[in-house]
mmCIF file of C-alpha atoms in Angstrom:
data_model
loop_
_atom_site.group_PDB
_atom_site.id
_atom_site.type_symbol
_atom_site.label_atom_id
_atom_site.label_comp_id
_atom_site.label_asym_id
_atom_site.label_seq_id
_atom_site.Cartn_x
_atom_site.Cartn_y
_atom_site.Cartn_z
ATOM 1 C CA UNK A 1 -5.724 -31.928 -2.484
ATOM 2 C CA UNK A 2 -2.673 -29.819 -1.685
ATOM 3 C CA UNK A 3 0.061 -31.554 0.312
ATOM 4 C CA UNK A 4 2.303 -29.302 2.403
ATOM 5 C CA UNK A 5 5.990 -29.709 1.589
ATOM 6 C CA UNK A 6 7.674 -27.426 4.111
ATOM 7 C CA UNK A 7 7.647 -27.435 7.937
ATOM 8 C CA UNK A 8 6.672 -24.460 10.030
ATOM 9 C CA UNK A 9 9.616 -22.116 10.664
ATOM 10 C CA UNK A 10 10.697 -21.823 14.316
ATOM 11 C CA UNK A 11 9.175 -19.035 16.369
ATOM 12 C CA UNK A 12 11.449 -15.979 16.214
ATOM 13 C CA UNK A 13 12.631 -14.235 19.365
ATOM 14 C CA UNK A 14 11.568 -10.907 17.850
ATOM 15 C CA UNK A 15 8.699 -11.172 15.346
ATOM 16 C CA UNK A 16 8.774 -8.604 12.549
ATOM 17 C CA UNK A 17 5.249 -8.698 11.169
ATOM 18 C CA UNK A 18 4.143 -7.572 7.714
ATOM 19 C CA UNK A 19 0.366 -7.048 7.551
ATOM 20 C CA UNK A 20 -1.149 -7.671 4.132
ATOM 21 C CA UNK A 21 -4.482 -7.832 2.326
ATOM 22 C CA UNK A 22 -4.045 -10.346 -0.498
ATOM 23 C CA UNK A 23 -6.752 -8.875 -2.713
ATOM 24 C CA UNK A 24 -5.226 -5.395 -2.563
ATOM 25 C CA UNK A 25 -1.590 -6.451 -2.918
ATOM 26 C CA UNK A 26 -1.219 -6.333 -6.694
ATOM 27 C CA UNK A 27 -0.272 -3.553 -9.073
ATOM 28 C CA UNK A 28 -3.321 -3.963 -11.318
ATOM 29 C CA UNK A 29 -6.807 -2.557 -10.508
ATOM 30 C CA UNK A 30 -8.225 -5.994 -9.740
ATOM 31 C CA UNK A 31 -8.504 -8.463 -6.878
ATOM 32 C CA UNK A 32 -5.189 -10.286 -6.553
ATOM 33 C CA UNK A 33 -5.033 -14.026 -5.941
ATOM 34 C CA UNK A 34 -3.400 -16.163 -3.274
ATOM 35 C CA UNK A 35 -0.970 -17.599 -5.819
ATOM 36 C CA UNK A 36 -0.036 -14.173 -7.160
ATOM 37 C CA UNK A 37 0.647 -13.023 -3.620
ATOM 38 C CA UNK A 38 2.712 -16.126 -2.914
ATOM 39 C CA UNK A 39 4.846 -15.816 -6.030
ATOM 40 C CA UNK A 40 5.175 -12.028 -6.297
ATOM 41 C CA UNK A 41 4.796 -10.499 -2.837
ATOM 42 C CA UNK A 42 6.155 -13.038 -0.353
ATOM 43 C CA UNK A 43 9.716 -12.908 -1.778
ATOM 44 C CA UNK A 44 9.713 -9.114 -1.374
ATOM 45 C CA UNK A 45 8.499 -9.418 2.217
ATOM 46 C CA UNK A 46 11.313 -11.866 2.970
ATOM 47 C CA UNK A 47 13.865 -9.665 1.184
ATOM 48 C CA UNK A 48 12.915 -6.775 3.478
ATOM 49 C CA UNK A 49 13.842 -8.871 6.528
ATOM 50 C CA UNK A 50 10.360 -9.601 7.849
ATOM 51 C CA UNK A 51 9.954 -13.009 9.471
ATOM 52 C CA UNK A 52 6.158 -13.083 9.802
ATOM 53 C CA UNK A 53 3.273 -12.170 7.522
ATOM 54 C CA UNK A 54 -0.216 -11.444 8.855
ATOM 55 C CA UNK A 55 -3.029 -12.008 6.363
ATOM 56 C CA UNK A 56 -6.257 -10.015 6.447
ATOM 57 C CA UNK A 57 -9.650 -10.925 4.950
ATOM 58 C CA UNK A 58 -9.144 -14.701 4.705
ATOM 59 C CA UNK A 59 -12.567 -15.756 6.025
ATOM 60 C CA UNK A 60 -15.427 -15.415 3.549
ATOM 61 C CA UNK A 61 -17.208 -12.071 3.733
ATOM 62 C CA UNK A 62 -19.900 -10.553 1.564
ATOM 63 C CA UNK A 63 -18.870 -6.883 1.761
ATOM 64 C CA UNK A 64 -15.416 -6.450 0.202
ATOM 65 C CA UNK A 65 -15.022 -2.890 1.506
ATOM 66 C CA UNK A 66 -15.204 -4.229 5.084
ATOM 67 C CA UNK A 67 -11.583 -5.440 4.638
ATOM 68 C CA UNK A 68 -12.801 -8.890 5.675
ATOM 69 C CA UNK A 69 -14.295 -7.862 8.993
ATOM 70 C CA UNK A 70 -17.952 -8.663 8.215
ATOM 71 C CA UNK A 71 -17.525 -12.427 8.125
ATOM 72 C CA UNK A 72 -20.379 -14.500 6.710
ATOM 73 C CA UNK A 73 -18.772 -17.967 6.698
ATOM 74 C CA UNK A 74 -16.119 -18.638 9.331
ATOM 75 C CA UNK A 75 -14.983 -21.940 7.839
ATOM 76 C CA UNK A 76 -14.722 -20.796 4.219
ATOM 77 C CA UNK A 77 -11.761 -19.248 2.419
ATOM 78 C CA UNK A 78 -12.581 -15.934 0.755
ATOM 79 C CA UNK A 79 -13.276 -17.041 -2.810
ATOM 80 C CA UNK A 80 -12.370 -13.696 -4.374
ATOM 81 C CA UNK A 81 -8.685 -14.599 -4.270
ATOM 82 C CA UNK A 82 -8.860 -18.296 -5.080
ATOM 83 C CA UNK A 83 -9.515 -21.727 -3.650
ATOM 84 C CA UNK A 84 -8.584 -23.341 -0.335
ATOM 85 C CA UNK A 85 -5.796 -25.188 -2.155
ATOM 86 C CA UNK A 86 -4.439 -21.864 -3.419
ATOM 87 C CA UNK A 87 -4.331 -20.532 0.143
ATOM 88 C CA UNK A 88 -2.458 -23.640 1.268
ATOM 89 C CA UNK A 89 0.050 -23.016 -1.519
ATOM 90 C CA UNK A 90 0.538 -19.477 -0.176
ATOM 91 C CA UNK A 91 1.169 -20.655 3.384
ATOM 92 C CA UNK A 92 3.511 -23.402 2.211
ATOM 93 C CA UNK A 93 5.427 -20.937 0.028
ATOM 94 C CA UNK A 94 5.788 -18.605 3.010
ATOM 95 C CA UNK A 95 7.148 -21.442 5.136
ATOM 96 C CA UNK A 96 9.648 -22.317 2.402
ATOM 97 C CA UNK A 97 10.958 -18.746 2.663
ATOM 98 C CA UNK A 98 11.233 -18.918 6.443
ATOM 99 C CA UNK A 99 8.140 -16.770 6.972
ATOM 100 C CA UNK A 100 5.582 -17.622 9.630
ATOM 101 C CA UNK A 101 1.959 -16.864 8.753
ATOM 102 C CA UNK A 102 -0.641 -15.365 11.080
ATOM 103 C CA UNK A 103 -4.312 -15.131 10.228
ATOM 104 C CA UNK A 104 -6.406 -12.102 11.092
ATOM 105 C CA UNK A 105 -9.305 -13.821 12.866
ATOM 106 C CA UNK A 106 -12.603 -12.049 13.538
ATOM 107 C CA UNK A 107 -14.295 -13.561 16.597
ATOM 108 C CA UNK A 108 -15.408 -10.242 18.045
ATOM 109 C CA UNK A 109 -18.470 -9.925 15.814
ATOM 110 C CA UNK A 110 -20.058 -11.221 12.615
ATOM 111 C CA UNK A 111 -21.980 -9.985 9.607
ATOM 112 C CA UNK A 112 -25.648 -9.290 10.296
ATOM 113 C CA UNK A 113 -26.588 -10.948 6.995
ATOM 114 C CA UNK A 114 -29.278 -13.602 7.321
ATOM 115 C CA UNK A 115 -29.170 -15.319 3.921
ATOM 116 C CA UNK A 116 -25.417 -15.936 3.744
ATOM 117 C CA UNK A 117 -24.417 -15.394 7.383
ATOM 118 C CA UNK A 118 -25.023 -16.784 10.873
ATOM 119 C CA UNK A 119 -27.623 -14.179 11.802
ATOM 120 C CA UNK A 120 -30.914 -15.926 12.547
ATOM 121 C CA UNK A 121 -29.446 -19.382 13.196
ATOM 122 C CA UNK A 122 -30.941 -21.165 16.205
ATOM 123 C CA UNK A 123 -28.537 -23.340 18.186
ATOM 124 C CA UNK A 124 -31.351 -24.687 20.355
ATOM 125 C CA UNK A 125 -30.414 -23.712 23.882
ATOM 126 C CA UNK A 126 -33.576 -22.258 25.390
ATOM 127 C CA UNK A 127 -32.660 -18.822 26.772
ATOM 128 C CA UNK A 128 -29.580 -18.655 24.531
ATOM 129 C CA UNK A 129 -31.518 -18.532 21.304
ATOM 130 C CA UNK A 130 -28.734 -18.018 18.783
ATOM 131 C CA UNK A 131 -25.031 -17.491 18.339
ATOM 132 C CA UNK A 132 -25.565 -13.875 19.318
ATOM 133 C CA UNK A 133 -26.932 -11.908 22.249
ATOM 134 C CA UNK A 134 -30.579 -10.915 21.980
ATOM 135 C CA UNK A 135 -31.846 -7.342 22.023
ATOM 136 C CA UNK A 136 -29.575 -4.324 21.819
ATOM 137 C CA UNK A 137 -26.707 -6.261 23.383
ATOM 138 C CA UNK A 138 -26.513 -8.386 20.263
ATOM 139 C CA UNK A 139 -25.682 -5.491 17.924
ATOM 140 C CA UNK A 140 -22.624 -3.294 17.533
ATOM 141 C CA UNK A 141 -24.029 0.125 16.701
ATOM 142 C CA UNK A 142 -20.879 1.400 14.984
ATOM 143 C CA UNK A 143 -19.972 -1.718 13.028
ATOM 144 C CA UNK A 144 -23.512 -2.693 11.971
ATOM 145 C CA UNK A 145 -22.823 -6.290 12.986
ATOM 146 C CA UNK A 146 -23.882 -9.021 15.410
ATOM 147 C CA UNK A 147 -22.146 -9.750 18.730
ATOM 148 C CA UNK A 148 -21.458 -13.289 19.927
ATOM 149 C CA UNK A 149 -22.875 -14.676 23.157
ATOM 150 C CA UNK A 150 -19.730 -16.196 24.674
ATOM 151 C CA UNK A 151 -21.743 -17.698 27.549
ATOM 152 C CA UNK A 152 -23.311 -20.118 25.066
ATOM 153 C CA UNK A 153 -21.521 -23.481 24.978
ATOM 154 C CA UNK A 154 -22.290 -23.915 21.294
ATOM 155 C CA UNK A 155 -20.692 -20.551 20.536
ATOM 156 C CA UNK A 156 -17.537 -21.632 22.377
ATOM 157 C CA UNK A 157 -17.482 -24.932 20.486
ATOM 158 C CA UNK A 158 -18.018 -23.128 17.198
ATOM 159 C CA UNK A 159 -15.288 -20.514 17.680
ATOM 160 C CA UNK A 160 -12.692 -22.835 19.225
ATOM 161 C CA UNK A 161 -13.185 -25.440 16.501
ATOM 162 C CA UNK A 162 -12.843 -22.614 13.990
ATOM 163 C CA UNK A 163 -9.373 -21.793 15.310
ATOM 164 C CA UNK A 164 -8.314 -25.425 15.201
ATOM 165 C CA UNK A 165 -9.623 -25.789 11.651
ATOM 166 C CA UNK A 166 -7.487 -22.943 10.307
ATOM 167 C CA UNK A 167 -4.406 -24.069 12.233
ATOM 168 C CA UNK A 168 -4.660 -27.760 11.327
ATOM 169 C CA UNK A 169 -5.983 -27.541 7.773
ATOM 170 C CA UNK A 170 -4.029 -24.520 6.534
ATOM 171 C CA UNK A 171 -0.929 -24.659 8.764
ATOM 172 C CA UNK A 172 -1.289 -21.132 10.116
ATOM 173 C CA UNK A 173 1.279 -20.379 12.803
ATOM 174 C CA UNK A 174 -0.994 -18.232 14.928
ATOM 175 C CA UNK A 175 -3.672 -15.586 14.931
ATOM 176 C CA UNK A 176 -4.236 -11.888 15.342
ATOM 177 C CA UNK A 177 -7.582 -11.437 17.106
ATOM 178 C CA UNK A 178 -9.396 -8.399 15.759
ATOM 179 C CA UNK A 179 -11.482 -6.035 17.874
ATOM 180 C CA UNK A 180 -10.626 -7.501 21.278
ATOM 181 C CA UNK A 181 -11.557 -4.242 23.035
ATOM 182 C CA UNK A 182 -15.113 -4.725 21.807
ATOM 183 C CA UNK A 183 -15.121 -8.225 23.278
ATOM 184 C CA UNK A 184 -13.693 -7.395 26.694
ATOM 185 C CA UNK A 185 -16.109 -4.621 27.673
ATOM 186 C CA UNK A 186 -19.856 -4.262 27.516
ATOM 187 C CA UNK A 187 -19.369 -0.705 26.247
ATOM 188 C CA UNK A 188 -17.123 -2.101 23.442
ATOM 189 C CA UNK A 189 -14.728 0.792 23.903
ATOM 190 C CA UNK A 190 -17.183 3.183 22.248
ATOM 191 C CA UNK A 191 -16.564 6.756 23.444
ATOM 192 C CA UNK A 192 -14.310 5.427 26.198
ATOM 193 C CA UNK A 193 -10.772 6.425 27.063
ATOM 194 C CA UNK A 194 -8.382 4.362 29.151
ATOM 195 C CA UNK A 195 -6.097 6.272 31.513
ATOM 196 C CA UNK A 196 -4.549 3.326 33.350
ATOM 197 C CA UNK A 197 -6.965 3.308 36.273
ATOM 198 C CA UNK A 198 -7.435 -0.299 37.395
ATOM 199 C CA UNK A 199 -11.221 0.112 37.579
ATOM 200 C CA UNK A 200 -11.367 0.914 33.872
ATOM 201 C CA UNK A 201 -10.211 -2.602 33.065
ATOM 202 C CA UNK A 202 -11.876 -4.679 35.785
ATOM 203 C CA UNK A 203 -15.381 -3.551 36.690
ATOM 204 C CA UNK A 204 -19.011 -4.306 35.938
ATOM 205 C CA UNK A 205 -18.250 -3.148 32.378
ATOM 206 C CA UNK A 206 -16.016 -6.186 31.908
ATOM 207 C CA UNK A 207 -17.479 -9.034 29.829
ATOM 208 C CA UNK A 208 -16.301 -12.019 31.870
ATOM 209 C CA UNK A 209 -17.655 -14.549 29.364
ATOM 210 C CA UNK A 210 -15.578 -12.998 26.576
ATOM 211 C CA UNK A 211 -12.471 -13.046 28.773
ATOM 212 C CA UNK A 212 -13.039 -16.741 29.496
ATOM 213 C CA UNK A 213 -13.331 -17.390 25.763
ATOM 214 C CA UNK A 214 -10.008 -15.632 25.108
ATOM 215 C CA UNK A 215 -8.390 -17.698 27.874
ATOM 216 C CA UNK A 216 -9.750 -20.904 26.333
ATOM 217 C CA UNK A 217 -8.618 -19.856 22.854
ATOM 218 C CA UNK A 218 -5.088 -19.119 24.050
ATOM 219 C CA UNK A 219 -4.904 -22.379 25.975
ATOM 220 C CA UNK A 220 -6.140 -24.421 23.013
ATOM 221 C CA UNK A 221 -3.810 -22.800 20.493
ATOM 222 C CA UNK A 222 -0.711 -23.312 22.626
ATOM 223 C CA UNK A 223 -1.806 -26.860 23.426
ATOM 224 C CA UNK A 224 -2.024 -27.626 19.708
ATOM 225 C CA UNK A 225 1.034 -25.594 18.752
ATOM 226 C CA UNK A 226 3.284 -24.565 21.661
ATOM 227 C CA UNK A 227 5.129 -22.110 19.397
ATOM 228 C CA UNK A 228 1.943 -20.381 18.248
ATOM 229 C CA UNK A 229 2.001 -16.596 18.016
ATOM 230 C CA UNK A 230 -1.170 -14.967 19.358
ATOM 231 C CA UNK A 231 -1.794 -11.232 18.995
ATOM 232 C CA UNK A 232 -4.769 -9.311 20.421
ATOM 233 C CA UNK A 233 -5.873 -5.977 18.990
ATOM 234 C CA UNK A 234 -6.813 -4.008 22.103
ATOM 235 C CA UNK A 235 -7.106 -0.329 21.199
#
C-alpha cells in the first residue's frame, strides 16, 4: 500500500491550472501510465510555472474516446493507466513539486451501460427506483448517458461519499465538476443561450435538487479540506 510522503501544497492566491489527460500525455502511440506522467510530464508542468494540475479521465470508464466522461465505476481508478497505487504516486510526486492536483469529477451523468455501469441498479426507494430519473428525464439525448436523480437520498450519499473517497484516499486537493450546466437546468443547456437575464438562471427550468447537491458537495469538501479548490464547468 502506497504511503504518501509529501504534504499538500498551500492553496495559491492565483491558481494556474494545467489540464491533462494522462493516457494521451506521452509521445508514443499508446496509453501512457500514471507513473510515466508523474516522472516525465509533471516536472515540465512545474518548469512552466503552473501551480495546479487538473487530471481528466481518472474514474473508470468503458469508452476510451469519451475522454473519461462516460463513467462506469465511480470508485475505481481507470485501469488503462495503472493501479490505484500508481495514481497515488502521481499525486504525491505532484505535491513534492509544489503542484496541487484537481480531479475532473463527473457527477452530472453516467454511462448507460448495464453490465459494467450503474444503469439498472435498484436502490430500493419506492418511487425513486434507481440512481437515475425514470422516463425521458433520465436520459441525456446528446451525451447518450443517464442522468442522476439528486432528490434521492441514496444518490446524495453515493456522490458525496465518492468525493470524500477521492480526497481522503488519493489526496486530491479539489475537483473540477464537469457538465454543471446540464445539472442546473432541466433543459441541460441544450439549444439554450444565456444573455444575462435573471429569469434564465432562476425559473421553473432550474433543477433545485441538483443545486442543493452542489451546495452540499461544496460544504462537505471545504469542511474536510478548508483549502480545497472547487471549479464548476458552467458553459
